[in-house]
């Protein structure tokens, strides 16, 4: 494939984008990375960032989504990996992936993109001009590219809210991106502002050696990594059966069931955690230890901060406490300071991108953004799928809708988001993991055809319909199908079990007749529904709402 491609960032998105475009036939690829190592956010650094928008995981960070849903679609994580990996495991996985697919030779380290703008010939060629700085030599130069992928995500410049009196506070103030571990903070009374994932992690880490006040404006619903029988939460949650049924259930019923499940672990009212919004209207906090630390008295949940003094903090409930350390876990601003404002101007974290990746007003669709999304699930496979979409667009195999159609879809998605989520700068890029993956897969041409597998491979059909909706399903067919996809899908639960099998326990055998009967009944019902669907279609009968749901299985073309 002719054409020069620039990929900005060698984190999880940039690495998979490089691999994807090599797979698509592009040969002239440069992946720019301003640091001297790949991995992006997942490469732990001891020091504070050299750039304001440079972030890394904490020393103790463990992933919130299980390895099966974090893996790229044709490269499962090793079966011995824990289900919820430490950040060091994730970084090794990235490096192995990059080496395996020949990505590393395309990375230009220690090179920062200082500016990105349209080339003078853009109207006729769609080309881009990048100002590149070599941090070893200090040299800056302009380079021209036919295509650009922006892959540095949305964890950029930290959002630092202002509070009355904070400038007079004599203790230490930092953003969560600057918090590495508890060392040096032992024994200090600490205040953590914000109860998202970073806030929960920082509060738990500090509470091992200090008293922590955890301030929240709205409260939070807290999700555990493990659910019934100690299984990873996403093994059941990201299931095609569940995703097919969910849209047809009343919202009040779904809220009630979710709240019931979360309360089974700990009563949010009793722990002072209950938010002023129903489940599903904010991004949940994933944290296993938080309730235990609250129960131990090492974390005290408090209301919003009213003001600071030299030595302490007053909360909205009127209480005052001395603190020596303040950690602001208040999120990030989505921004790309190196991009000309005439191309992209983001206000209050709202982006105007088709499928969270394309700018509708451009005359030539030769630039795309990856991972500007916030799913309840892993970003990695979504970024991979977005890069597969971008490859088809850049090659001319996929034509995007008109600018007006793209804007209409963007507006509709934004209205739906506003209706569902609390209106904050945090909830502007939310997507539902499995449905969004399916949307992108339709564009690539790799969404699995369940109807076909129902008749040709019932075992695979059952795994796709009722099992974990793992990323490997998007390599069964379509462009760049992977021969190992079927095996990876059918052995998913083997890889889930493997890291737990460190001590053999004899288990009584159980009959499989119940499962066999269930498979038979499910297959029979699916066949009957399919027959009814096509009968109604052929006879031009209005399709009832309950049968429209079958379209989720991708019945034909």
Coordinates of C-alpha atoms in Angstrom, one line a residue:
X1 CA 0.0 0.0 0.0
X2 CA 1.5 3.4 -1.0
X3 CA 1.3 6.4 1.2
X4 CA 3.2 7.5 4.3
X5 CA 1.5 6.9 7.6
X6 CA 2.3 8.6 10.9
X7 CA 1.2 7.1 14.2
X8 CA 1.5 9.3 17.2
X9 CA 2.1 7.4 20.4
X10 CA 3.5 3.9 21.1
X11 CA 1.1 3.0 23.9
X12 CA -1.5 0.3 23.7
X13 CA -3.4 2.0 20.8
X14 CA -0.3 3.0 18.8
X15 CA 1.2 -0.5 19.0
X16 CA -1.9 -2.3 17.8
X17 CA -2.5 0.4 15.1
X18 CA 1.0 -0.2 13.7
X19 CA 0.4 -3.9 13.6
X20 CA -3.0 -3.5 12.0
X21 CA -1.7 -1.2 9.2
X22 CA 1.2 -3.5 8.5
X23 CA -1.4 -6.3 8.2
X24 CA -3.4 -4.1 5.9
X25 CA -0.5 -3.7 3.5
X26 CA 1.0 -0.4 4.5
X27 CA 4.8 -0.4 4.5
X28 CA 5.9 3.2 5.1
X29 CA 4.9 3.5 8.7
X30 CA 6.5 5.7 11.5
X31 CA 5.2 5.4 15.0
X32 CA 6.4 8.4 17.0
X33 CA 7.1 8.0 20.7
X34 CA 8.5 10.9 22.8
X35 CA 9.8 8.6 25.5
X36 CA 12.4 5.8 25.0
X37 CA 10.1 2.9 25.7
X38 CA 6.7 1.6 24.4
X39 CA 3.7 1.0 26.6
X40 CA 2.4 4.5 27.2
X41 CA 0.3 4.7 30.3
X42 CA 1.1 1.1 31.3
X43 CA 4.9 1.8 31.6
X44 CA 5.4 2.6 35.2
X45 CA 7.8 5.5 35.9
X46 CA 9.2 6.4 39.3
X47 CA 9.7 10.1 38.5
X48 CA 7.1 12.7 37.8
X49 CA 6.3 13.2 34.2
X50 CA 8.5 15.3 32.0
X51 CA 5.4 16.6 30.3
X52 CA 2.2 17.8 31.9
X53 CA 0.2 15.3 30.0
X54 CA 2.5 12.3 30.7
X55 CA 0.9 9.8 32.9
X56 CA 1.6 6.3 34.1
X57 CA 0.0 3.7 36.3
X58 CA 0.8 3.5 40.0
X59 CA 3.3 1.0 41.3
X60 CA 0.5 -1.3 42.5
X61 CA -2.0 -0.9 39.7
X62 CA -4.0 -4.0 38.7
X63 CA -6.2 -4.1 35.7
X64 CA -10.0 -3.6 36.2
X65 CA -11.0 -5.8 33.2
X66 CA -10.0 -9.5 33.0
X67 CA -7.2 -10.6 30.7
X68 CA -9.6 -12.3 28.2
X69 CA -11.3 -9.0 27.5
X70 CA -8.1 -7.0 27.6
X71 CA -6.3 -9.1 25.0
X72 CA -6.0 -8.2 21.3
X73 CA -8.2 -10.2 19.0
X74 CA -5.5 -12.5 17.6
X75 CA -3.1 -12.7 20.5
X76 CA -4.5 -14.1 23.7
X77 CA -2.6 -13.4 26.9
X78 CA -0.8 -16.5 28.2
X79 CA -3.0 -18.9 30.1
X80 CA -0.8 -18.7 33.2
X81 CA -1.4 -15.0 33.5
X82 CA -3.6 -14.0 36.4
X83 CA -7.1 -13.0 35.4
X84 CA -6.5 -9.5 36.7
X85 CA -2.9 -8.7 35.7
X86 CA -0.5 -6.4 37.5
X87 CA 0.7 -3.5 35.3
X88 CA 4.1 -5.3 34.9
X89 CA 2.4 -8.3 33.2
X90 CA 0.5 -5.9 30.9
X91 CA 3.7 -4.2 29.8
X92 CA 5.4 -7.5 29.1
X93 CA 2.3 -8.5 27.0
X94 CA 2.6 -5.3 25.0
X95 CA 6.3 -5.9 24.3
X96 CA 5.7 -9.5 23.3
X97 CA 2.9 -8.4 21.0
X98 CA 5.0 -5.7 19.4
X99 CA 7.9 -8.1 18.8
X100 CA 5.7 -10.9 17.5
X101 CA 4.1 -8.7 14.8
X102 CA 7.2 -6.8 13.9
X103 CA 6.0 -3.4 15.3
X104 CA 9.1 -2.3 17.1
X105 CA 11.2 -1.6 14.0
X106 CA 8.6 1.1 13.0
X107 CA 8.8 3.0 16.3
X108 CA 10.9 6.2 16.4
X109 CA 11.7 6.8 20.0
X110 CA 12.6 10.1 21.7
X111 CA 10.6 12.0 19.1
X112 CA 7.8 14.4 20.0
X113 CA 5.2 15.8 17.7
X114 CA 5.2 19.5 18.4
X115 CA 2.5 20.5 15.9
X116 CA 0.1 18.9 13.4
X117 CA -1.6 20.9 10.7
X118 CA -2.9 20.5 7.2
X119 CA -0.3 20.6 4.5
X120 CA -0.5 23.4 2.0
X121 CA -1.7 20.7 -0.5
X122 CA -4.4 19.3 1.8
X123 CA -7.4 20.3 -0.3
X124 CA -6.1 18.2 -3.2
X125 CA -4.0 15.5 -1.5
X126 CA -5.3 15.2 2.1
X127 CA -1.8 15.4 3.4
X128 CA -0.6 16.5 6.9
X129 CA 2.5 18.4 8.1
X130 CA 4.0 17.3 11.4
X131 CA 6.7 19.2 13.3
X132 CA 8.9 16.6 14.9
X133 CA 11.4 17.1 17.7
X134 CA 14.3 14.7 18.4
X135 CA 14.9 14.8 22.1
X136 CA 18.4 13.4 21.8
X137 CA 19.7 15.9 19.3
X138 CA 17.3 18.7 20.0
X139 CA 16.7 19.0 16.3
X140 CA 13.2 20.0 14.9
X141 CA 12.1 19.3 11.4
X142 CA 8.8 19.2 9.4
X143 CA 7.7 15.9 7.8
X144 CA 4.8 15.3 5.5
X145 CA 2.5 12.3 5.7
X146 CA -0.5 11.0 3.7
X147 CA -2.3 9.6 6.7
X148 CA -2.2 10.2 10.5
X149 CA -3.4 8.2 13.5
X150 CA -3.5 10.0 16.8
X151 CA -3.0 7.3 19.4
X152 CA -2.2 9.1 22.7
X153 CA -5.6 8.5 24.3
X154 CA -7.5 10.8 26.6
X155 CA -5.5 10.7 29.9
X156 CA -3.7 13.9 29.1
X157 CA -3.4 17.1 31.1
X158 CA -4.8 16.6 34.6
X159 CA -7.9 18.5 35.7
X160 CA -7.1 20.4 38.9
X161 CA -10.2 21.9 40.5
X162 CA -9.9 25.0 42.6
X163 CA -11.2 25.1 46.2
X164 CA -11.4 28.2 48.5
X165 CA -8.2 28.4 50.6
X166 CA -6.3 25.7 48.8
X167 CA -3.5 28.2 47.9
X168 CA -3.0 28.8 51.7
X169 CA -2.7 25.0 52.5
X170 CA 0.7 24.2 53.9
X171 CA 0.7 20.5 53.2
X172 CA 1.4 18.6 50.0
X173 CA -1.0 18.7 47.1
X174 CA -0.7 16.4 44.1
X175 CA -2.8 15.0 41.3
X176 CA -3.4 11.3 41.1
X177 CA -1.0 11.1 38.1
X178 CA 1.8 12.2 40.4
X179 CA 1.0 9.6 43.1
X180 CA 3.3 6.6 42.6
X181 CA 2.9 4.6 45.9
X182 CA 2.6 5.1 49.6
X183 CA 6.3 5.5 50.3
X184 CA 7.1 8.8 51.8
X185 CA 3.5 9.4 52.8
X186 CA 3.3 6.9 55.7
X187 CA 1.5 8.2 58.8
X188 CA 0.2 11.3 57.2
X189 CA -3.5 12.2 57.5
X190 CA -4.5 12.3 53.8
X191 CA -7.4 13.6 51.9
X192 CA -8.4 12.0 48.6
X193 CA -10.7 14.1 46.4
X194 CA -12.8 12.0 44.0
X195 CA -14.2 8.5 44.1
X196 CA -13.5 7.2 40.6
X197 CA -11.1 4.3 40.0
X198 CA -8.0 6.4 40.7
X199 CA -9.6 7.8 43.9
X200 CA -10.5 4.4 45.2
X201 CA -7.0 3.0 44.4
X202 CA -5.2 5.9 46.0
X203 CA -7.4 5.9 49.1
X204 CA -6.8 2.1 49.6
X205 CA -3.1 2.4 49.1
X206 CA -2.7 5.3 51.5
X207 CA -5.0 3.7 54.1
X208 CA -2.6 0.8 54.7
X209 CA -0.4 3.2 56.7
X210 CA -2.5 6.4 57.2
X211 CA -6.0 7.7 58.0
X212 CA -7.7 8.8 54.8
X213 CA -10.7 11.0 54.2
X214 CA -12.3 10.2 50.9
X215 CA -14.3 13.2 49.6
X216 CA -17.1 12.7 47.1
X217 CA -19.7 15.0 45.7
X218 CA -22.1 12.3 44.5
X219 CA -21.1 9.0 46.0
X220 CA -20.4 6.0 43.8
X221 CA -21.6 2.5 43.0
X222 CA -18.6 0.2 43.7
X223 CA -18.1 -2.9 41.5
X224 CA -16.0 -5.8 42.6
X225 CA -13.6 -7.5 40.1
X226 CA -15.0 -10.9 41.1
X227 CA -18.7 -11.9 41.1
X228 CA -20.6 -15.1 41.7
X229 CA -18.4 -18.1 42.3
X230 CA -15.3 -15.9 42.1
X231 CA -15.5 -15.4 38.4
X232 CA -14.3 -12.2 36.7
X233 CA -17.1 -9.7 36.4
X234 CA -16.9 -9.3 32.6
X235 CA -17.1 -13.0 31.8
X236 CA -20.9 -12.8 32.3
X237 CA -21.4 -9.1 31.8
X238 CA -20.0 -8.9 28.2
X239 CA -22.2 -11.7 26.9
X240 CA -24.1 -11.5 23.6
X241 CA -27.2 -13.1 25.2
X242 CA -27.2 -10.4 27.9
X243 CA -26.5 -7.6 25.4
X244 CA -29.4 -8.8 23.2
X245 CA -31.9 -8.9 26.0
X246 CA -30.9 -5.8 28.0
X247 CA -32.4 -3.1 25.6
X248 CA -35.8 -4.7 26.0
X249 CA -35.9 -4.6 29.8
X250 CA -37.4 -1.6 31.6
X251 CA -34.8 0.8 32.9
X252 CA -36.3 0.7 36.4
X253 CA -36.0 -3.1 36.5
X254 CA -32.3 -3.0 35.4
X255 CA -31.5 -0.4 38.0
X256 CA -33.2 -2.4 40.7
X257 CA -31.3 -5.6 39.7
X258 CA -27.9 -3.9 39.5
X259 CA -28.4 -2.2 42.8
X260 CA -29.5 -5.5 44.4
X261 CA -26.3 -7.2 43.1
X262 CA -24.0 -4.4 44.3
X263 CA -25.7 -4.3 47.7
X264 CA -25.2 -8.0 48.2
X265 CA -21.5 -7.3 48.7
X266 CA -22.0 -4.3 51.0
X267 CA -24.9 -2.0 51.8
X268 CA -24.0 1.3 50.1
X269 CA -26.4 3.2 52.3
X270 CA -24.8 1.8 55.5
X271 CA -21.3 2.6 54.2
X272 CA -22.2 6.2 53.2
X273 CA -21.4 5.4 49.6
X274 CA -24.9 5.6 47.9
X275 CA -24.8 8.1 45.1
X276 CA -27.5 10.5 44.2
X277 CA -28.1 8.8 40.9
X278 CA -29.2 5.2 39.8
X279 CA -26.7 2.5 38.8
X280 CA -25.6 2.9 35.1
X281 CA -25.8 6.7 35.1
X282 CA -22.1 7.1 35.9
X283 CA -19.0 5.1 35.2
X284 CA -18.7 2.7 38.2
X285 CA -15.8 2.5 40.6
X286 CA -14.0 -0.9 40.4
X287 CA -12.4 -1.6 43.7
X288 CA -12.2 -4.8 45.8
X289 CA -10.6 -3.4 49.0
X290 CA -12.5 -0.1 49.6
X291 CA -15.3 -1.5 51.7
X292 CA -12.8 -3.4 53.9
X293 CA -10.8 -0.3 54.5
X294 CA -13.9 1.6 55.4
X295 CA -15.0 -1.1 57.7
X296 CA -11.5 -1.0 59.3
X297 CA -11.9 2.7 60.0
X298 CA -8.9 3.6 57.9
X299 CA -11.0 5.4 55.3
X300 CA -13.8 7.7 56.2
X301 CA -16.2 8.7 53.4
X302 CA -16.9 12.4 53.5
X303 CA -19.0 15.0 51.6
X304 CA -17.6 17.5 49.1
X305 CA -14.8 19.9 50.2
X306 CA -16.0 23.3 51.3
X307 CA -12.7 25.0 51.9
X308 CA -9.1 24.6 53.1
X309 CA -7.1 26.2 55.8
X310 CA -3.3 26.1 56.4
X311 CA -3.5 22.7 58.1
X312 CA -6.8 21.1 57.2
X313 CA -10.0 20.9 55.3
X314 CA -13.7 21.7 56.0
X315 CA -16.3 19.6 54.3
X316 CA -19.8 20.6 53.2
X317 CA -21.3 18.9 56.3
X318 CA -19.4 21.4 58.5
X319 CA -16.8 19.0 59.9
X320 CA -13.1 19.9 60.0
X321 CA -10.1 17.6 59.9
X322 CA -6.3 18.2 60.0
X323 CA -4.6 16.8 56.9
X324 CA -1.1 16.8 55.6
X325 CA -1.5 15.4 52.1
X326 CA -4.1 16.1 49.4
X327 CA -4.5 13.8 46.4
X328 CA -6.7 15.2 43.6
X329 CA -8.3 12.3 41.8
X330 CA -10.3 14.5 39.6
X331 CA -9.7 13.2 36.1
X332 CA -8.2 14.6 33.0
X333 CA -8.9 17.2 30.3
X334 CA -9.2 15.7 26.8
X335 CA -7.0 17.9 24.7
X336 CA -4.4 17.7 21.9
X337 CA -2.3 20.9 22.3
X338 CA -0.1 20.0 19.3
X339 CA -3.1 20.0 16.9
X340 CA -4.2 23.2 15.2
X341 CA -7.4 24.5 16.8
X342 CA -8.9 24.9 13.3
X343 CA -8.8 21.2 13.0
X344 CA -9.9 20.2 16.5
X345 CA -11.1 22.4 19.4
X346 CA -12.4 20.5 22.4
X347 CA -14.5 22.2 25.0
X348 CA -15.6 20.6 28.3
X349 CA -14.3 17.3 27.1
X350 CA -17.0 17.0 24.4
X351 CA -15.6 15.6 21.2
X352 CA -17.3 15.8 17.8
X353 CA -16.1 12.6 16.2
X354 CA -17.9 9.9 14.2
X355 CA -17.4 6.6 16.0
X356 CA -15.2 8.6 18.4
X357 CA -12.5 8.7 15.7
X358 CA -13.3 10.7 12.5
X359 CA -13.7 14.5 12.1
X360 CA -16.8 14.9 9.9
X361 CA -16.0 18.3 8.4
X362 CA -12.7 17.3 6.8
X363 CA -12.6 17.2 3.0
X364 CA -10.4 14.2 3.1
X365 CA -10.7 11.5 5.8
X366 CA -7.0 10.9 6.2
X367 CA -6.7 11.3 10.0
X368 CA -8.3 9.3 12.8
X369 CA -8.2 9.3 16.6
X370 CA -8.0 6.1 18.6
X371 CA -9.2 5.3 22.1
X372 CA -11.1 8.5 22.8
X373 CA -13.6 6.4 24.6
X374 CA -14.7 5.4 28.0
X375 CA -16.3 1.9 28.1
X376 CA -17.1 -0.3 31.0
X377 CA -14.5 -2.7 29.8
X378 CA -11.1 -2.7 28.2
X379 CA -10.1 0.0 25.7
X380 CA -7.4 -2.2 24.0
X381 CA -9.7 -4.3 21.7
X382 CA -11.8 -1.2 20.8
X383 CA -8.7 0.7 19.8
X384 CA -7.6 -2.3 17.7
X385 CA -11.0 -2.5 16.0
X386 CA -11.0 1.3 15.4
X387 CA -7.6 0.9 13.7
X388 CA -9.1 -1.8 11.5
X389 CA -11.8 0.6 10.5
X390 CA -9.3 3.4 9.8
X391 CA -7.2 1.0 7.6
X392 CA -10.2 0.3 5.4
X393 CA -11.1 4.0 5.2
X394 CA -7.5 5.1 4.4
X395 CA -7.3 2.3 1.7
X396 CA -10.5 3.5 0.1
X397 CA -12.3 0.2 0.8
X398 CA -14.8 1.9 3.2
X399 CA -16.6 5.1 2.4
X400 CA -17.8 7.1 5.4
X401 CA -21.3 8.7 5.4
X402 CA -21.6 12.3 4.4
X403 CA -20.6 15.0 6.9
X404 CA -24.3 15.8 7.6
X405 CA -25.1 12.1 8.3
X406 CA -22.0 11.7 10.5
X407 CA -23.0 14.9 12.5
X408 CA -26.6 13.6 12.9
X409 CA -25.3 10.3 14.3
X410 CA -22.9 12.2 16.6
X411 CA -25.7 14.4 17.9
X412 CA -28.0 11.4 18.4
X413 CA -25.3 9.5 20.4
X414 CA -24.7 12.6 22.5
X415 CA -28.4 13.1 23.3
X416 CA -28.6 9.4 24.3
X417 CA -25.6 9.8 26.5
X418 CA -27.0 12.9 28.2
X419 CA -30.3 11.1 28.8
X420 CA -28.5 8.1 30.4
X421 CA -25.5 9.6 32.2
X422 CA -25.0 12.4 34.8
X423 CA -24.1 15.5 32.9
X424 CA -20.4 16.0 33.8
X425 CA -17.2 16.4 31.9
X426 CA -16.4 12.8 32.9
X427 CA -19.3 11.4 30.9
X428 CA -18.7 12.6 27.3
X429 CA -17.1 9.7 25.6
X430 CA -19.0 6.7 27.1
X431 CA -19.7 3.6 25.0
X432 CA -21.2 0.2 25.7
X433 CA -18.4 -2.3 25.1
X434 CA -20.0 -5.1 23.2
X435 CA -22.5 -3.1 21.1
X436 CA -19.8 -0.6 20.2
X437 CA -17.5 -3.4 19.1
X438 CA -20.3 -4.7 17.0
X439 CA -20.8 -1.3 15.3
X440 CA -17.2 -1.1 14.4
X441 CA -17.1 -4.8 13.3
X442 CA -20.0 -4.1 10.9
X443 CA -17.8 -1.5 9.3
X444 CA -14.8 -3.8 9.0
X445 CA -17.0 -6.8 7.9
X446 CA -15.9 -9.1 10.7
X447 CA -19.0 -9.3 12.9
X448 CA -19.6 -13.0 13.5
X449 CA -22.7 -14.5 11.8
X450 CA -24.3 -16.4 14.5
X451 CA -27.0 -17.8 12.2
X452 CA -24.4 -19.5 10.1
X453 CA -22.8 -21.1 13.2
X454 CA -26.1 -22.2 14.5
X455 CA -26.4 -24.7 11.7
X456 CA -22.7 -25.3 10.8
X457 CA -21.0 -25.3 14.2
X458 CA -23.5 -25.4 17.1
X459 CA -20.8 -25.6 19.7
X460 CA -19.2 -22.4 18.5
X461 CA -22.7 -20.8 18.2
X462 CA -23.4 -21.6 21.9
X463 CA -20.0 -20.2 22.9
X464 CA -20.7 -17.0 20.9
X465 CA -24.3 -16.5 22.1
X466 CA -24.1 -17.6 25.7
X467 CA -20.4 -17.4 26.6
X468 CA -18.0 -14.5 27.2
X469 CA -18.0 -12.1 24.3
X470 CA -14.3 -12.1 24.0
X471 CA -12.4 -10.1 21.2
X472 CA -11.4 -13.3 19.3
X473 CA -14.9 -13.5 17.9
X474 CA -14.0 -10.7 15.5
X475 CA -11.3 -12.8 13.8
X476 CA -13.6 -15.7 12.8
X477 CA -14.4 -14.2 9.4
X478 CA -13.9 -11.1 7.3
X479 CA -10.6 -9.3 6.6
X480 CA -7.6 -10.7 8.3
X481 CA -9.4 -13.6 9.8
X482 CA -7.3 -15.6 12.3
X483 CA -7.2 -19.5 12.0
X484 CA -6.8 -19.7 15.8
X485 CA -10.0 -17.7 16.6
X486 CA -12.3 -20.6 17.1
X487 CA -10.0 -22.4 19.4
X488 CA -9.3 -19.3 21.4
X489 CA -13.0 -18.8 21.9
X490 CA -13.7 -22.4 22.9
X491 CA -10.8 -22.4 25.4
X492 CA -11.6 -19.1 27.0
X493 CA -12.7 -20.6 30.3
X494 CA -9.7 -22.9 30.3
X495 CA -7.5 -19.8 30.4
X496 CA -9.7 -18.3 33.1
X497 CA -9.3 -21.4 35.3
X498 CA -5.6 -22.0 34.7
X499 CA -4.1 -19.4 37.1
X500 CA -6.3 -20.6 39.9
X501 CA -5.2 -24.3 39.5
X502 CA -2.1 -24.0 41.8
X503 CA -3.4 -26.6 44.1
X504 CA -5.3 -29.7 42.9
X505 CA -8.7 -30.3 44.5
X506 CA -10.6 -33.5 43.9
X507 CA -14.1 -32.7 42.6
X508 CA -17.1 -34.9 42.4
X509 CA -18.3 -35.6 38.9
X510 CA -21.6 -34.1 37.8
X511 CA -24.0 -35.1 35.1
X512 CA -23.9 -33.0 31.9
X513 CA -27.4 -34.0 30.9
X514 CA -28.8 -30.7 32.2
X515 CA -26.4 -28.7 30.1
X516 CA -27.1 -30.9 27.0
X517 CA -30.8 -30.4 27.4
X518 CA -30.3 -26.7 27.7
X519 CA -28.3 -26.6 24.5
X520 CA -30.9 -28.6 22.7
X521 CA -33.8 -26.4 23.9
X522 CA -31.8 -23.2 23.1
X523 CA -30.9 -24.4 19.6
X524 CA -34.5 -25.4 19.0
X525 CA -35.9 -22.0 20.1
X526 CA -33.3 -20.1 18.1
X527 CA -34.2 -22.2 15.0
X528 CA -37.9 -21.5 15.5
X529 CA -37.3 -17.8 15.9
X530 CA -35.2 -17.7 12.8
X531 CA -37.9 -19.5 10.8
X532 CA -40.5 -17.1 12.0
X533 CA -38.2 -14.1 11.2
X534 CA -37.8 -15.1 7.6
X535 CA -41.4 -16.1 7.2
X536 CA -42.5 -12.7 8.3
X537 CA -39.9 -11.0 6.1
X538 CA -40.9 -13.0 3.0
X539 CA -44.5 -12.3 3.4
X540 CA -44.0 -8.5 4.2
X541 CA -45.6 -8.8 7.6
X542 CA -44.7 -6.1 10.1
X543 CA -42.0 -7.4 12.2
X544 CA -42.9 -7.5 16.0
X545 CA -40.5 -5.7 18.3
X546 CA -39.5 -8.9 20.0
X547 CA -38.3 -10.4 16.7
X548 CA -36.4 -7.3 15.8
X549 CA -34.1 -8.2 18.6
X550 CA -33.0 -11.2 16.5
X551 CA -31.2 -8.8 14.2
X552 CA -28.5 -8.6 16.9
X553 CA -27.5 -12.1 15.7
X554 CA -26.8 -10.6 12.3
X555 CA -29.3 -12.8 10.4
X556 CA -28.2 -12.6 6.8
X557 CA -27.5 -9.4 4.8

